[in-house]
Amino acid sequence: MRLVDTLVSVNDGCAVAESVLPRSAIMADGEGKIDEVAFVELIAQSYAAFRGYMDRMSGKPPVEGFLVGVRDLAVAGRAYAGDRLLTSIRTVAAIGGFAVVEGAVTRGDETLASGTLKLWLVDPAAGGDDR
Amino acid sequence: MNALQKGIDASAMEAPPGTGTEAGARRYRFGPEFIGFSGHFPGNPILPAIVQIRAVVSLAEAEGGKALALAAVRSAKFLAPIRPDEDVWIRYRRRVDSGLEICDATLSVAGKTVAAIQLELAAGETPR
């Protein structure tokens, strides 16, 4: 269920990722409308892409990330298959194994969704996934 | 209806014999073949958070008999992983707050709350 195609830019805890969802995506209906829950996943996967890139640049193995919270994610518009979606993320806190990330999904000048996610990052050396 | 929603609806189970159907509640069992487990994660299948949110919306749609759009996730906490073939109860309550339709839901497995979700729902679809 990979939704992010490309990490477009990375800068000081912020990143932008690009996605173009095909009509065959599991969250696209017969008319190509994308389910609104995809916005949550786009922000989560964009952060994962950012974090994976940073880990790789540091020579570290990538961590596994789990979405453990969502706060005030507002949906303002609908996405369609074939839309060029840009997801901007900003790391607002990273404490222990947790990261708080603000994200927004845009199409052109239009913001389709924005909100805050909390992710739990698991060091692969530590093992386990009980929350 | 998209493939994810179809998979969720197909994972809904009848109420256990003798228990009866509780209003605003439904049991689900997501088998290992459920499309939402695809790639999430290889060798370590966990029900994605967005599937849990979508399941709450679908349940509200089924109960109300009309299509709903997700307008906002006010808050959601995912407290424990949901694995394939676990019985998942979704219980929810709908209310109107300042003209907005709110849905408060919990997901539980074996009597333990594994997620708490508060959504804002809107009738129909958000216009493009």
GROMACS .gro file of C-alpha atoms in nm:
model
  259
    1MET     CA    1   0.000   0.000   0.000
    2ARG     CA    2   0.279   0.237  -0.090
    3LEU     CA    3   0.137   0.578  -0.176
    4VAL     CA    4   0.448   0.797  -0.194
    5ASP     CA    5   0.641   0.796  -0.519
    6THR     CA    6   0.925   1.041  -0.470
    7LEU     CA    7   1.090   1.238  -0.196
    8VAL     CA    8   1.113   1.579  -0.362
    9SER     CA    9   1.302   1.783  -0.104
   10VAL     CA   10   1.448   1.757   0.245
   11ASN     CA   11   1.546   2.048   0.462
   12ASP     CA   12   1.601   2.077   0.837
   13GLY     CA   13   1.332   1.843   0.966
   14CYS     CA   14   1.099   1.923   0.678
   15ALA     CA   15   1.033   1.736   0.356
   16VAL     CA   16   0.806   1.726   0.056
   17ALA     CA   17   0.700   1.405  -0.113
   18GLU     CA   18   0.515   1.353  -0.439
   19SER     CA   19   0.241   1.103  -0.513
   20VAL     CA   20   0.030   1.024  -0.815
   21LEU     CA   21  -0.220   0.755  -0.724
   22PRO     CA   22  -0.336   0.531  -1.008
   23ARG     CA   23  -0.697   0.447  -1.071
   24SER     CA   24  -0.608   0.093  -0.962
   25ALA     CA   25  -0.510   0.209  -0.612
   26ILE     CA   26  -0.705   0.025  -0.343
   27MET     CA   27  -0.834   0.357  -0.211
   28ALA     CA   28  -0.964   0.475  -0.551
   29ASP     CA   29  -1.321   0.401  -0.649
   30GLY     CA   30  -1.453   0.338  -0.999
   31GLU     CA   31  -1.466   0.709  -1.071
   32GLY     CA   32  -1.109   0.760  -0.952
   33LYS     CA   33  -1.206   0.934  -0.628
   34ILE     CA   34  -0.954   0.874  -0.352
   35ASP     CA   35  -1.082   0.783  -0.008
   36GLU     CA   36  -1.019   1.062   0.243
   37VAL     CA   37  -0.832   0.828   0.479
   38ALA     CA   38  -0.553   0.826   0.222
   39PHE     CA   39  -0.453   1.172   0.342
   40VAL     CA   40  -0.352   1.028   0.679
   41GLU     CA   41  -0.144   0.762   0.510
   42LEU     CA   42   0.017   1.012   0.273
   43ILE     CA   43   0.144   1.218   0.565
   44ALA     CA   44   0.262   0.908   0.753
   45GLN     CA   45   0.442   0.764   0.449
   46SER     CA   46   0.596   1.098   0.360
   47TYR     CA   47   0.747   1.117   0.707
   48ALA     CA   48   0.864   0.755   0.671
   49ALA     CA   49   1.034   0.843   0.342
   50PHE     CA   50   1.199   1.144   0.503
   51ARG     CA   51   1.314   0.947   0.804
   52GLY     CA   52   1.441   0.662   0.590
   53TYR     CA   53   1.638   0.906   0.378
   54MET     CA   54   1.793   1.069   0.685
   55ASP     CA   55   1.885   0.733   0.834
   56ARG     CA   56   2.041   0.623   0.509
   57MET     CA   57   2.244   0.943   0.485
   58SER     CA   58   2.369   0.877   0.838
   59GLY     CA   59   2.463   0.519   0.756
   60LYS     CA   60   2.200   0.382   0.994
   61PRO     CA   61   1.953   0.104   0.922
   62PRO     CA   62   1.601   0.236   0.865
   63VAL     CA   63   1.368   0.222   1.164
   64GLU     CA   64   1.016   0.084   1.152
   65GLY     CA   65   0.746   0.340   1.217
   66PHE     CA   66   0.394   0.293   1.350
   67LEU     CA   67   0.118   0.549   1.346
   68VAL     CA   68  -0.007   0.582   1.703
   69GLY     CA   69  -0.202   0.906   1.694
   70VAL     CA   70  -0.381   1.163   1.479
   71ARG     CA   71  -0.492   1.506   1.593
   72ASP     CA   72  -0.697   1.771   1.416
   73LEU     CA   73  -0.663   1.634   1.068
   74ALA     CA   74  -0.902   1.840   0.858
   75VAL     CA   75  -1.014   1.737   0.511
   76ALA     CA   76  -1.081   2.035   0.287
   77GLY     CA   77  -1.098   1.876  -0.057
   78ARG     CA   78  -1.102   1.554  -0.250
   79ALA     CA   79  -0.820   1.391  -0.443
   80TYR     CA   80  -0.858   1.195  -0.765
   81ALA     CA   81  -0.649   0.930  -0.933
   82GLY     CA   82  -0.391   1.098  -1.152
   83ASP     CA   83  -0.368   1.411  -0.938
   84ARG     CA   84  -0.016   1.526  -0.859
   85LEU     CA   85  -0.023   1.543  -0.482
   86LEU     CA   86   0.251   1.704  -0.277
   87THR     CA   87   0.271   1.618   0.089
   88SER     CA   88   0.470   1.851   0.311
   89ILE     CA   89   0.580   1.732   0.652
   90ARG     CA   90   0.751   1.909   0.938
   91THR     CA   91   0.891   1.738   1.245
   92VAL     CA   92   0.769   1.940   1.542
   93ALA     CA   93   0.898   1.708   1.816
   94ALA     CA   94   1.111   1.398   1.844
   95ILE     CA   95   1.120   1.259   2.195
   96GLY     CA   96   1.247   0.915   2.279
   97GLY     CA   97   1.102   0.681   2.023
   98PHE     CA   98   0.821   0.915   1.925
   99ALA     CA   99   0.790   1.181   1.658
  100VAL     CA  100   0.519   1.443   1.621
  101VAL     CA  101   0.474   1.551   1.263
  102GLU     CA  102   0.265   1.822   1.103
  103GLY     CA  103   0.161   1.750   0.749
  104ALA     CA  104  -0.039   1.892   0.463
  105VAL     CA  105  -0.145   1.743   0.132
  106THR     CA  106  -0.180   1.986  -0.155
  107ARG     CA  107  -0.278   1.979  -0.521
  108GLY     CA  108  -0.145   2.286  -0.691
  109ASP     CA  109  -0.238   2.578  -0.468
  110GLU     CA  110  -0.518   2.388  -0.296
  111THR     CA  111  -0.469   2.230   0.045
  112LEU     CA  112  -0.670   1.910   0.054
  113ALA     CA  113  -0.591   1.806   0.410
  114SER     CA  114  -0.371   1.899   0.701
  115GLY     CA  115  -0.314   1.772   1.050
  116THR     CA  116  -0.077   1.631   1.309
  117LEU     CA  117   0.040   1.273   1.344
  118LYS     CA  118   0.226   1.095   1.619
  119LEU     CA  119   0.450   0.808   1.518
  120TRP     CA  120   0.633   0.549   1.718
  121LEU     CA  121   0.972   0.460   1.578
  122VAL     CA  122   1.116   0.124   1.660
  123ASP     CA  123   1.487   0.067   1.658
  124PRO     CA  124   1.526  -0.260   1.469
  125ALA     CA  125   1.795  -0.362   1.716
  126ALA     CA  126   1.549  -0.331   2.005
  127GLY     CA  127   1.281  -0.554   1.846
  128GLY     CA  128   0.917  -0.594   1.952
  129ASP     CA  129   0.614  -0.387   1.857
  130ASP     CA  130   0.387  -0.390   2.161
  131ARG     CA  131   0.233  -0.054   2.223
  132MET     CA  132  -1.689   0.189  -0.352
  133ASN     CA  133  -1.315   0.130  -0.346
  134ALA     CA  134  -1.139  -0.203  -0.294
  135LEU     CA  135  -1.037  -0.117   0.060
  136GLN     CA  136  -1.393  -0.040   0.162
  137LYS     CA  137  -1.516  -0.359  -0.003
  138GLY     CA  138  -1.258  -0.556   0.191
  139ILE     CA  139  -1.363  -0.394   0.515
  140ASP     CA  140  -1.731  -0.461   0.454
  141ALA     CA  141  -1.651  -0.822   0.365
  142SER     CA  142  -1.470  -0.858   0.698
  143ALA     CA  143  -1.779  -0.769   0.902
  144MET     CA  144  -1.908  -1.065   1.100
  145GLU     CA  145  -2.247  -1.156   1.233
  146ALA     CA  146  -2.303  -1.090   1.599
  147PRO     CA  147  -2.212  -1.392   1.812
  148PRO     CA  148  -2.506  -1.633   1.872
  149GLY     CA  149  -2.703  -1.541   2.182
  150THR     CA  150  -2.553  -1.196   2.207
  151GLY     CA  151  -2.776  -1.014   1.961
  152THR     CA  152  -2.684  -0.715   1.756
  153GLU     CA  153  -2.590  -0.413   1.960
  154ALA     CA  154  -2.684  -0.081   1.805
  155GLY     CA  155  -2.374   0.109   1.700
  156ALA     CA  156  -2.153  -0.197   1.727
  157ARG     CA  157  -2.020  -0.456   1.490
  158ARG     CA  158  -1.766  -0.733   1.495
  159TYR     CA  159  -1.502  -0.767   1.228
  160ARG     CA  160  -1.239  -1.026   1.152
  161PHE     CA  161  -0.969  -0.931   0.906
  162GLY     CA  162  -0.819  -1.245   0.762
  163PRO     CA  163  -0.456  -1.270   0.652
  164GLU     CA  164  -0.570  -1.224   0.291
  165PHE     CA  165  -0.738  -0.891   0.370
  166ILE     CA  166  -0.613  -0.634   0.121
  167GLY     CA  167  -0.525  -0.384   0.395
  168PHE     CA  168  -0.248  -0.609   0.526
  169SER     CA  169  -0.068  -0.594   0.192
  170GLY     CA  170   0.277  -0.455   0.264
  171HIS     CA  171   0.185  -0.355   0.619
  172PHE     CA  172   0.422  -0.502   0.714
  173PRO     CA  173   0.601  -0.789   0.537
  174GLY     CA  174   0.628  -1.073   0.788
  175ASN     CA  175   0.467  -0.859   1.056
  176PRO     CA  176   0.103  -0.795   0.954
  177ILE     CA  177  -0.068  -0.514   1.146
  178LEU     CA  178  -0.403  -0.362   1.059
  179PRO     CA  179  -0.325  -0.011   0.929
  180ALA     CA  180  -0.460   0.282   1.126
  181ILE     CA  181  -0.636   0.416   0.818
  182VAL     CA  182  -0.827   0.090   0.785
  183GLN     CA  183  -0.950   0.134   1.141
  184ILE     CA  184  -1.065   0.488   1.063
  185ARG     CA  185  -1.228   0.380   0.737
  186ALA     CA  186  -1.405   0.094   0.917
  187VAL     CA  187  -1.565   0.341   1.158
  188VAL     CA  188  -1.686   0.557   0.867
  189SER     CA  189  -1.820   0.248   0.687
  190LEU     CA  190  -2.004   0.136   0.998
  191ALA     CA  191  -2.163   0.478   1.035
  192GLU     CA  192  -2.262   0.466   0.667
  193ALA     CA  193  -2.415   0.121   0.706
  194GLU     CA  194  -2.614   0.228   1.007
  195GLY     CA  195  -2.731   0.553   0.852
  196GLY     CA  196  -2.795   0.406   0.509
  197LYS     CA  197  -2.621   0.690   0.329
  198ALA     CA  198  -2.276   0.779   0.202
  199LEU     CA  199  -2.065   0.987   0.438
  200ALA     CA  200  -1.748   1.182   0.384
  201LEU     CA  201  -1.470   1.207   0.637
  202ALA     CA  202  -1.447   1.576   0.723
  203ALA     CA  203  -1.191   1.552   1.001
  204VAL     CA  204  -1.010   1.321   1.236
  205ARG     CA  205  -1.039   1.520   1.557
  206SER     CA  206  -0.834   1.267   1.745
  207ALA     CA  207  -0.729   0.907   1.714
  208LYS     CA  208  -0.514   0.693   1.938
  209PHE     CA  209  -0.391   0.353   1.829
  210LEU     CA  210  -0.293   0.172   2.144
  211ALA     CA  211  -0.212  -0.181   2.037
  212PRO     CA  212  -0.162  -0.367   1.711
  213ILE     CA  213  -0.447  -0.562   1.552
  214ARG     CA  214  -0.334  -0.887   1.395
  215PRO     CA  215  -0.496  -1.104   1.127
  216ASP     CA  216  -0.793  -1.316   1.238
  217GLU     CA  217  -0.848  -1.129   1.562
  218ASP     CA  218  -1.209  -1.046   1.649
  219VAL     CA  219  -1.235  -0.670   1.648
  220TRP     CA  220  -1.540  -0.499   1.797
  221ILE     CA  221  -1.614  -0.148   1.682
  222ARG     CA  222  -1.852   0.046   1.903
  223TYR     CA  223  -1.953   0.395   1.823
  224ARG     CA  224  -2.188   0.675   1.911
  225ARG     CA  225  -2.296   0.957   1.685
  226ARG     CA  226  -2.397   1.302   1.804
  227VAL     CA  227  -2.431   1.654   1.674
  228ASP     CA  228  -2.201   1.920   1.818
  229SER     CA  229  -2.242   2.280   1.700
  230GLY     CA  230  -2.404   2.156   1.382
  231LEU     CA  231  -2.126   1.907   1.311
  232GLU     CA  232  -2.185   1.535   1.306
  233ILE     CA  233  -1.942   1.369   1.544
  234CYS     CA  234  -1.866   0.999   1.571
  235ASP     CA  235  -1.692   0.865   1.882
  236ALA     CA  236  -1.567   0.510   1.839
  237THR     CA  237  -1.359   0.251   2.014
  238LEU     CA  238  -1.207  -0.065   1.876
  239SER     CA  239  -1.147  -0.353   2.110
  240VAL     CA  240  -0.990  -0.696   2.089
  241ALA     CA  241  -1.059  -0.956   2.359
  242GLY     CA  242  -1.214  -0.688   2.577
  243LYS     CA  243  -0.916  -0.459   2.554
  244THR     CA  244  -0.945  -0.119   2.389
  245VAL     CA  245  -0.695  -0.101   2.105
  246ALA     CA  246  -0.803   0.229   1.946
  247ALA     CA  247  -1.011   0.535   2.029
  248ILE     CA  248  -1.123   0.755   1.742
  249GLN     CA  249  -1.325   1.074   1.715
  250LEU     CA  250  -1.433   1.176   1.366
  251GLU     CA  251  -1.624   1.457   1.205
  252LEU     CA  252  -1.847   1.329   0.928
  253ALA     CA  253  -2.027   1.511   0.650
  254ALA     CA  254  -2.313   1.399   0.434
  255GLY     CA  255  -2.229   1.300   0.080
  256GLU     CA  256  -1.902   1.398  -0.076
  257THR     CA  257  -1.677   1.697  -0.056
  258PRO     CA  258  -1.710   1.877  -0.389
  259ARG     CA  259  -1.399   1.896  -0.602
   0.00000   0.00000   0.00000
